[in-house]
Amino acid sequence: MTTKADTPVSAHRNQRNHHRNHHRNDRRNHRDDHRPARWVRTRLGANPLAALLMAALAFVTIFLAAAFPRLADRGADAALRDFVSQRGLTATSLQTTSRLRPEDAGPVLDTVQKVLLERVGAKLPLAVAGQAHGARSTGYGPMNNPNYTRVGDRNPPGLSLVYLQGLADRVTLVEGAWPGAADPGAPLPIVVSRQAAEAIGIKLGDHVDNGADVTGKPLVSVVTGFYRVNDPRDPYWEDIGCPDRACFQAGNNGNDFLKTTGFLDGGSLRTLATWGWTVDDFWRLPVDVAALRADQLDRTRSTLNSFVSGPDAALLGRVTGRADLHTSALLSSILTSADTRLQAARPLSGIGPAGVAGVAAVVLFLAAALTTDRRIAEIRLLRARGGSLLGVLRRLLGEGLVTVLPAAVLATALALVLLPTPRWGDAVLAALAATLLALLAFPARAALLWSRERAGGGRRRLVGELVVLAVTVAAVVEVRRRGVGQAGAAPDPLLVAAPLLLAVTGGLLLARIEPLVVGRLAALAGRGRGLVAFLGLARAARDSSGRRSPSVLPLLALLIAVTTTGFGATVLDTVEQSRTRAAQVMAGGDVSVTIPAYGKLSEEFTKAAGELPGTRAATAAWVEPKATFIGGDQDYTRASLVVVEPKAYAEIARTLGIGEFDPAKLAGTPGGPDTPLPALFSSDLVKRLSTGAAKVRTPNGNELRTSVAGIVDATPALPDPGLPFVVVAAGPAAERLPEKVQVNSWFAVGDLDPEQVRTTLREKGLTQPTGLAKRLADEAAAGGRGTHGLPAGYNVRSSRETSAALADDPLQHAAGRLFWYAAAAGAGFAVLAVLLTLFRAAPERTAVLARLRTMGLRPRQGLALIVAEAMPQALAAAVGGGLVATAAVGLLGSAFDISTLVGARVGDVLAPALLPVLLPTAGLALLVGLVVVLETLIAGRRQIATELRAGERQ
């Protein structure tokens, strides 16, 4: 047989193979032409608007889920940094010291500074501003030159000697020359400030007599120049002595003196080491407050403690070659206080976000229910044609992956970018939880639908409600047992969510009651002549399928929003009221005036101040903190004497709510100096009063015999007394005391302007100081301690200004801001829940309205029918939410400590209040009603018209 390609056998074989391949290709092409389109693409293309709305809902929900942790982190960081920065540079720095050694010089100290920066900076963030190092004497040596200014013609001025690296960059040399290194046996060259030189009498080139060392060798320094400090408030100068002027130092037993600081060259440290003065090398390393993070407080404290007395402290001693190197840091205790504040505020600030999470979850379930109702026939058809449960759920999950995942990624990224903070873990976890909920809500609803077809869900619903009730009771009991926000304790999520659990329980209970009540109202309305109210209430008592079991989800969403908003609003309202009361107590009234010991408030001032606009009650007072209480058993006790006008002072005490008394009880009785004077005593004197008559002795030695008119714990003049106190009436006290009552305080309540009081005080109430008092006043003014144009020691305190100062706290602002953001988001989700409910019932409601329209129902009546159908649930949720919020405050209020948000330690507890609950309740009810009306006006008419045209075509 031939095998050539052109033989008949080969030709026949090739022809047969060609026909076989042709038929195979035809069958493959036929299969490709009839392959079903992909499910997800088909479903999304069939209803792109629904897919877009689901993506938008997922985007908003996931963005909020990621944003709230970021907002909380940013608020906590800002509060921490503000709290720490207010403590000043010294308190926020590592202070490292070592004894001056004979071989020390400027370059040696610079080398140690570099080592410290390298070692400490590797574990702690350090700030450049405020860094300083050098050497300084720990006390003040004498300047015995006879021509120098002496206080009391007795005490010579004092001089501290400092080497400070970088001095020339922060001062300006105005005369003379910079000091050089001291020669052996020669005077020590120094420079001092021009202002100090003028105050003390120092001349350029003076040889200053600094006393003698332990061997009797004279110690002499020479002034080579004068300088001027460029910026006295530069943190560089903190804790460096008195570099810019001559400061006044008040000592014991009249040992007062002027003092200043002289600066020397680093090369003179060897000479200074031979003087016998106590001199320390020092290195100040300020921690960068802006880099502190609330989530790293424990680690930062641990690192600080290690540098103070741990392994890092030993390491620093070895690498610097200084065994006596010592580091101190006040920052550790400051961070502990800051951590306590953060922990106390966290539960209160977490109430709002917890409520938003609950409402958002309900809205997602509502959206899933709406989608399930719209596609129930399609899903049942898939099951009827052989689709497995797992296969159908996988297809539904695939739809969610296409719509939800891109929105989730975009929302999370946007939250991370718009709200920058170093922490991202909590935000990503919250976004992931919201994403899973958005993905699984629809498949879970479909699976629940099939499970309900197999078995009734009434028993399971009851079991679930009982479980929720049990968890709620356990949470409430636990909250009342141990409280939340206690110092040093992290908040328990279960306890933080207690108001939310109460809202859920209230919603479930209301869902059981509301259909019965609305059904009863429908029955009553059916007896009347009108049809609209009956139809609306009857439909409100049933769901879209006609069963007497309307969906619990819309009611639950509204009730959670109202409850958490009402609870949070009550918290903020209580905080505001408590802050106002605390400010009044701290100020001793709405306005109070105190003056220094050398001063006296004139009668002209007290009369003019009492007549200022807004004054309700005012009294001048003599507050003597150096009085002595003498009990009946001759027991002497240090006490404060308060002499006031009883009637006005009683009104002030009543307004402040501390030390209230009947002014008639302080009225003096006729008689001579030996007649006992009625007095109010502090409670810590009760036992001493039981031993017999008591006396109060003034510092001048005069005595007042007293009788008990009342016992109080505190009094407006001494809100935090510390010492025992006695309060007596001014008139009888003046009659019995040989000395004249020295008015040194003034207290008032009412709507007063503190600036008017200060103006009156400047014009009519100032006493110019003399002698030592004048020096103290001048020193305070030079140090920037005089305020509002008043001399040092004159203070006008206002409850308005004190309250504003207490409220000026980033921690409080962050908590309030977070709550109001959460309240707005919760209200938005609640409105969305109402809209979804309207959309869910729209087809059936539209058909009913269309049929009623053919029977003569007017458009206005149709609108009334829709409102009558939708508003009962909204009103029930508003009223129920208000009641649950009030109950939550009553049940949980005693467990919450609001002192951190107030800004002062207060004993107030949360108590039910009408207005904070009523406002969000009424606001949300009105908002829901407006949404119902707008939805009906915009979409209802078009849907009814479409339904009527469909009927005409049929």
JSON list of N, CA, C and O in Angstrom, two decimals, residues 221-243:
[
{"chain": "A", "resi": 221, "resn": "SER", "atom": "N", "xyz": [34.70, 87.42, 92.51]},
{"chain": "A", "resi": 221, "resn": "SER", "atom": "CA", "xyz": [34.33, 87.38, 91.09]},
{"chain": "A", "resi": 221, "resn": "SER", "atom": "C", "xyz": [34.42, 88.79, 90.54]},
{"chain": "A", "resi": 221, "resn": "SER", "atom": "O", "xyz": [34.31, 89.77, 91.29]},
{"chain": "A", "resi": 222, "resn": "VAL", "atom": "N", "xyz": [34.67, 88.91, 89.25]},
{"chain": "A", "resi": 222, "resn": "VAL", "atom": "CA", "xyz": [34.79, 90.20, 88.62]},
{"chain": "A", "resi": 222, "resn": "VAL", "atom": "C", "xyz": [33.75, 90.31, 87.51]},
{"chain": "A", "resi": 222, "resn": "VAL", "atom": "O", "xyz": [33.56, 89.38, 86.73]},
{"chain": "A", "resi": 223, "resn": "VAL", "atom": "N", "xyz": [33.05, 91.46, 87.45]},
{"chain": "A", "resi": 223, "resn": "VAL", "atom": "CA", "xyz": [31.99, 91.68, 86.46]},
{"chain": "A", "resi": 223, "resn": "VAL", "atom": "C", "xyz": [32.63, 92.25, 85.20]},
{"chain": "A", "resi": 223, "resn": "VAL", "atom": "O", "xyz": [33.13, 93.38, 85.21]},
{"chain": "A", "resi": 224, "resn": "THR", "atom": "N", "xyz": [32.60, 91.47, 84.12]},
{"chain": "A", "resi": 224, "resn": "THR", "atom": "CA", "xyz": [33.22, 91.91, 82.86]},
{"chain": "A", "resi": 224, "resn": "THR", "atom": "C", "xyz": [32.24, 92.51, 81.88]},
{"chain": "A", "resi": 224, "resn": "THR", "atom": "O", "xyz": [32.65, 93.12, 80.90]},
{"chain": "A", "resi": 225, "resn": "GLY", "atom": "N", "xyz": [30.94, 92.33, 82.11]},
{"chain": "A", "resi": 225, "resn": "GLY", "atom": "CA", "xyz": [29.97, 92.84, 81.15]},
{"chain": "A", "resi": 225, "resn": "GLY", "atom": "C", "xyz": [28.55, 92.77, 81.67]},
{"chain": "A", "resi": 225, "resn": "GLY", "atom": "O", "xyz": [28.25, 92.07, 82.64]},
{"chain": "A", "resi": 226, "resn": "PHE", "atom": "N", "xyz": [27.69, 93.53, 80.98]},
{"chain": "A", "resi": 226, "resn": "PHE", "atom": "CA", "xyz": [26.26, 93.52, 81.25]},
{"chain": "A", "resi": 226, "resn": "PHE", "atom": "C", "xyz": [25.54, 93.04, 79.99]},
{"chain": "A", "resi": 226, "resn": "PHE", "atom": "O", "xyz": [25.95, 93.37, 78.86]},
{"chain": "A", "resi": 227, "resn": "TYR", "atom": "N", "xyz": [24.43, 92.31, 80.19]},
{"chain": "A", "resi": 227, "resn": "TYR", "atom": "CA", "xyz": [23.66, 91.81, 79.05]},
{"chain": "A", "resi": 227, "resn": "TYR", "atom": "C", "xyz": [22.18, 92.11, 79.25]},
{"chain": "A", "resi": 227, "resn": "TYR", "atom": "O", "xyz": [21.73, 92.49, 80.34]},
{"chain": "A", "resi": 228, "resn": "ARG", "atom": "N", "xyz": [21.43, 91.92, 78.19]},
{"chain": "A", "resi": 228, "resn": "ARG", "atom": "CA", "xyz": [19.96, 92.03, 78.24]},
{"chain": "A", "resi": 228, "resn": "ARG", "atom": "C", "xyz": [19.38, 90.75, 77.65]},
{"chain": "A", "resi": 228, "resn": "ARG", "atom": "O", "xyz": [19.79, 90.31, 76.57]},
{"chain": "A", "resi": 229, "resn": "VAL", "atom": "N", "xyz": [18.47, 90.13, 78.37]},
{"chain": "A", "resi": 229, "resn": "VAL", "atom": "CA", "xyz": [17.81, 88.90, 77.89]},
{"chain": "A", "resi": 229, "resn": "VAL", "atom": "C", "xyz": [16.88, 89.24, 76.74]},
{"chain": "A", "resi": 229, "resn": "VAL", "atom": "O", "xyz": [16.03, 90.14, 76.86]},
{"chain": "A", "resi": 230, "resn": "ASN", "atom": "N", "xyz": [17.02, 88.54, 75.64]},
{"chain": "A", "resi": 230, "resn": "ASN", "atom": "CA", "xyz": [16.19, 88.83, 74.46]},
{"chain": "A", "resi": 230, "resn": "ASN", "atom": "C", "xyz": [14.72, 88.51, 74.70]},
{"chain": "A", "resi": 230, "resn": "ASN", "atom": "O", "xyz": [13.84, 89.29, 74.33]},
{"chain": "A", "resi": 231, "resn": "ASP", "atom": "N", "xyz": [14.44, 87.37, 75.30]},
{"chain": "A", "resi": 231, "resn": "ASP", "atom": "CA", "xyz": [13.05, 86.95, 75.54]},
{"chain": "A", "resi": 231, "resn": "ASP", "atom": "C", "xyz": [12.98, 86.29, 76.91]},
{"chain": "A", "resi": 231, "resn": "ASP", "atom": "O", "xyz": [13.29, 85.10, 77.05]},
{"chain": "A", "resi": 232, "resn": "PRO", "atom": "N", "xyz": [12.59, 87.03, 77.95]},
{"chain": "A", "resi": 232, "resn": "PRO", "atom": "CA", "xyz": [12.55, 86.43, 79.30]},
{"chain": "A", "resi": 232, "resn": "PRO", "atom": "C", "xyz": [11.58, 85.25, 79.41]},
{"chain": "A", "resi": 232, "resn": "PRO", "atom": "O", "xyz": [11.72, 84.43, 80.32]},
{"chain": "A", "resi": 233, "resn": "ARG", "atom": "N", "xyz": [10.60, 85.14, 78.50]},
{"chain": "A", "resi": 233, "resn": "ARG", "atom": "CA", "xyz": [9.63, 84.04, 78.58]},
{"chain": "A", "resi": 233, "resn": "ARG", "atom": "C", "xyz": [10.04, 82.83, 77.74]},
{"chain": "A", "resi": 233, "resn": "ARG", "atom": "O", "xyz": [9.27, 81.88, 77.61]},
{"chain": "A", "resi": 234, "resn": "ASP", "atom": "N", "xyz": [11.23, 82.86, 77.17]},
{"chain": "A", "resi": 234, "resn": "ASP", "atom": "CA", "xyz": [11.74, 81.71, 76.44]},
{"chain": "A", "resi": 234, "resn": "ASP", "atom": "C", "xyz": [11.88, 80.53, 77.42]},
{"chain": "A", "resi": 234, "resn": "ASP", "atom": "O", "xyz": [12.45, 80.68, 78.51]},
{"chain": "A", "resi": 235, "resn": "PRO", "atom": "N", "xyz": [11.34, 79.35, 77.07]},
{"chain": "A", "resi": 235, "resn": "PRO", "atom": "CA", "xyz": [11.46, 78.20, 77.98]},
{"chain": "A", "resi": 235, "resn": "PRO", "atom": "C", "xyz": [12.91, 77.84, 78.30]},
{"chain": "A", "resi": 235, "resn": "PRO", "atom": "O", "xyz": [13.17, 77.12, 79.28]},
{"chain": "A", "resi": 236, "resn": "TYR", "atom": "N", "xyz": [13.83, 78.33, 77.52]},
{"chain": "A", "resi": 236, "resn": "TYR", "atom": "CA", "xyz": [15.26, 78.08, 77.77]},
{"chain": "A", "resi": 236, "resn": "TYR", "atom": "C", "xyz": [15.66, 78.56, 79.17]},
{"chain": "A", "resi": 236, "resn": "TYR", "atom": "O", "xyz": [16.54, 77.98, 79.81]},
{"chain": "A", "resi": 237, "resn": "TRP", "atom": "N", "xyz": [14.99, 79.64, 79.66]},
{"chain": "A", "resi": 237, "resn": "TRP", "atom": "CA", "xyz": [15.38, 80.23, 80.94]},
{"chain": "A", "resi": 237, "resn": "TRP", "atom": "C", "xyz": [14.69, 79.57, 82.13]},
{"chain": "A", "resi": 237, "resn": "TRP", "atom": "O", "xyz": [14.97, 79.95, 83.28]},
{"chain": "A", "resi": 238, "resn": "GLU", "atom": "N", "xyz": [13.81, 78.64, 81.90]},
{"chain": "A", "resi": 238, "resn": "GLU", "atom": "CA", "xyz": [13.06, 78.07, 83.01]},
{"chain": "A", "resi": 238, "resn": "GLU", "atom": "C", "xyz": [14.00, 77.33, 83.97]},
{"chain": "A", "resi": 238, "resn": "GLU", "atom": "O", "xyz": [14.84, 76.55, 83.55]},
{"chain": "A", "resi": 239, "resn": "ASP", "atom": "N", "xyz": [13.82, 77.60, 85.23]},
{"chain": "A", "resi": 239, "resn": "ASP", "atom": "CA", "xyz": [14.56, 76.95, 86.30]},
{"chain": "A", "resi": 239, "resn": "ASP", "atom": "C", "xyz": [16.06, 77.26, 86.23]},
{"chain": "A", "resi": 239, "resn": "ASP", "atom": "O", "xyz": [16.90, 76.44, 86.59]},
{"chain": "A", "resi": 240, "resn": "ILE", "atom": "N", "xyz": [16.42, 78.45, 85.74]},
{"chain": "A", "resi": 240, "resn": "ILE", "atom": "CA", "xyz": [17.83, 78.86, 85.66]},
{"chain": "A", "resi": 240, "resn": "ILE", "atom": "C", "xyz": [18.14, 79.92, 86.72]},
{"chain": "A", "resi": 240, "resn": "ILE", "atom": "O", "xyz": [19.15, 80.57, 86.67]},
{"chain": "A", "resi": 241, "resn": "GLY", "atom": "N", "xyz": [17.27, 80.15, 87.65]},
{"chain": "A", "resi": 241, "resn": "GLY", "atom": "CA", "xyz": [17.52, 81.17, 88.67]},
{"chain": "A", "resi": 241, "resn": "GLY", "atom": "C", "xyz": [16.81, 82.46, 88.34]},
{"chain": "A", "resi": 241, "resn": "GLY", "atom": "O", "xyz": [15.63, 82.48, 88.01]},
{"chain": "A", "resi": 242, "resn": "CYS", "atom": "N", "xyz": [17.55, 83.57, 88.41]},
{"chain": "A", "resi": 242, "resn": "CYS", "atom": "CA", "xyz": [16.97, 84.89, 88.15]},
{"chain": "A", "resi": 242, "resn": "CYS", "atom": "C", "xyz": [17.86, 85.61, 87.15]},
{"chain": "A", "resi": 242, "resn": "CYS", "atom": "O", "xyz": [18.64, 86.50, 87.52]},
{"chain": "A", "resi": 243, "resn": "PRO", "atom": "N", "xyz": [17.81, 85.23, 85.86]},
{"chain": "A", "resi": 243, "resn": "PRO", "atom": "CA", "xyz": [18.80, 85.72, 84.91]},
{"chain": "A", "resi": 243, "resn": "PRO", "atom": "C", "xyz": [18.54, 87.12, 84.36]},
{"chain": "A", "resi": 243, "resn": "PRO", "atom": "O", "xyz": [19.46, 87.76, 83.86]}
]
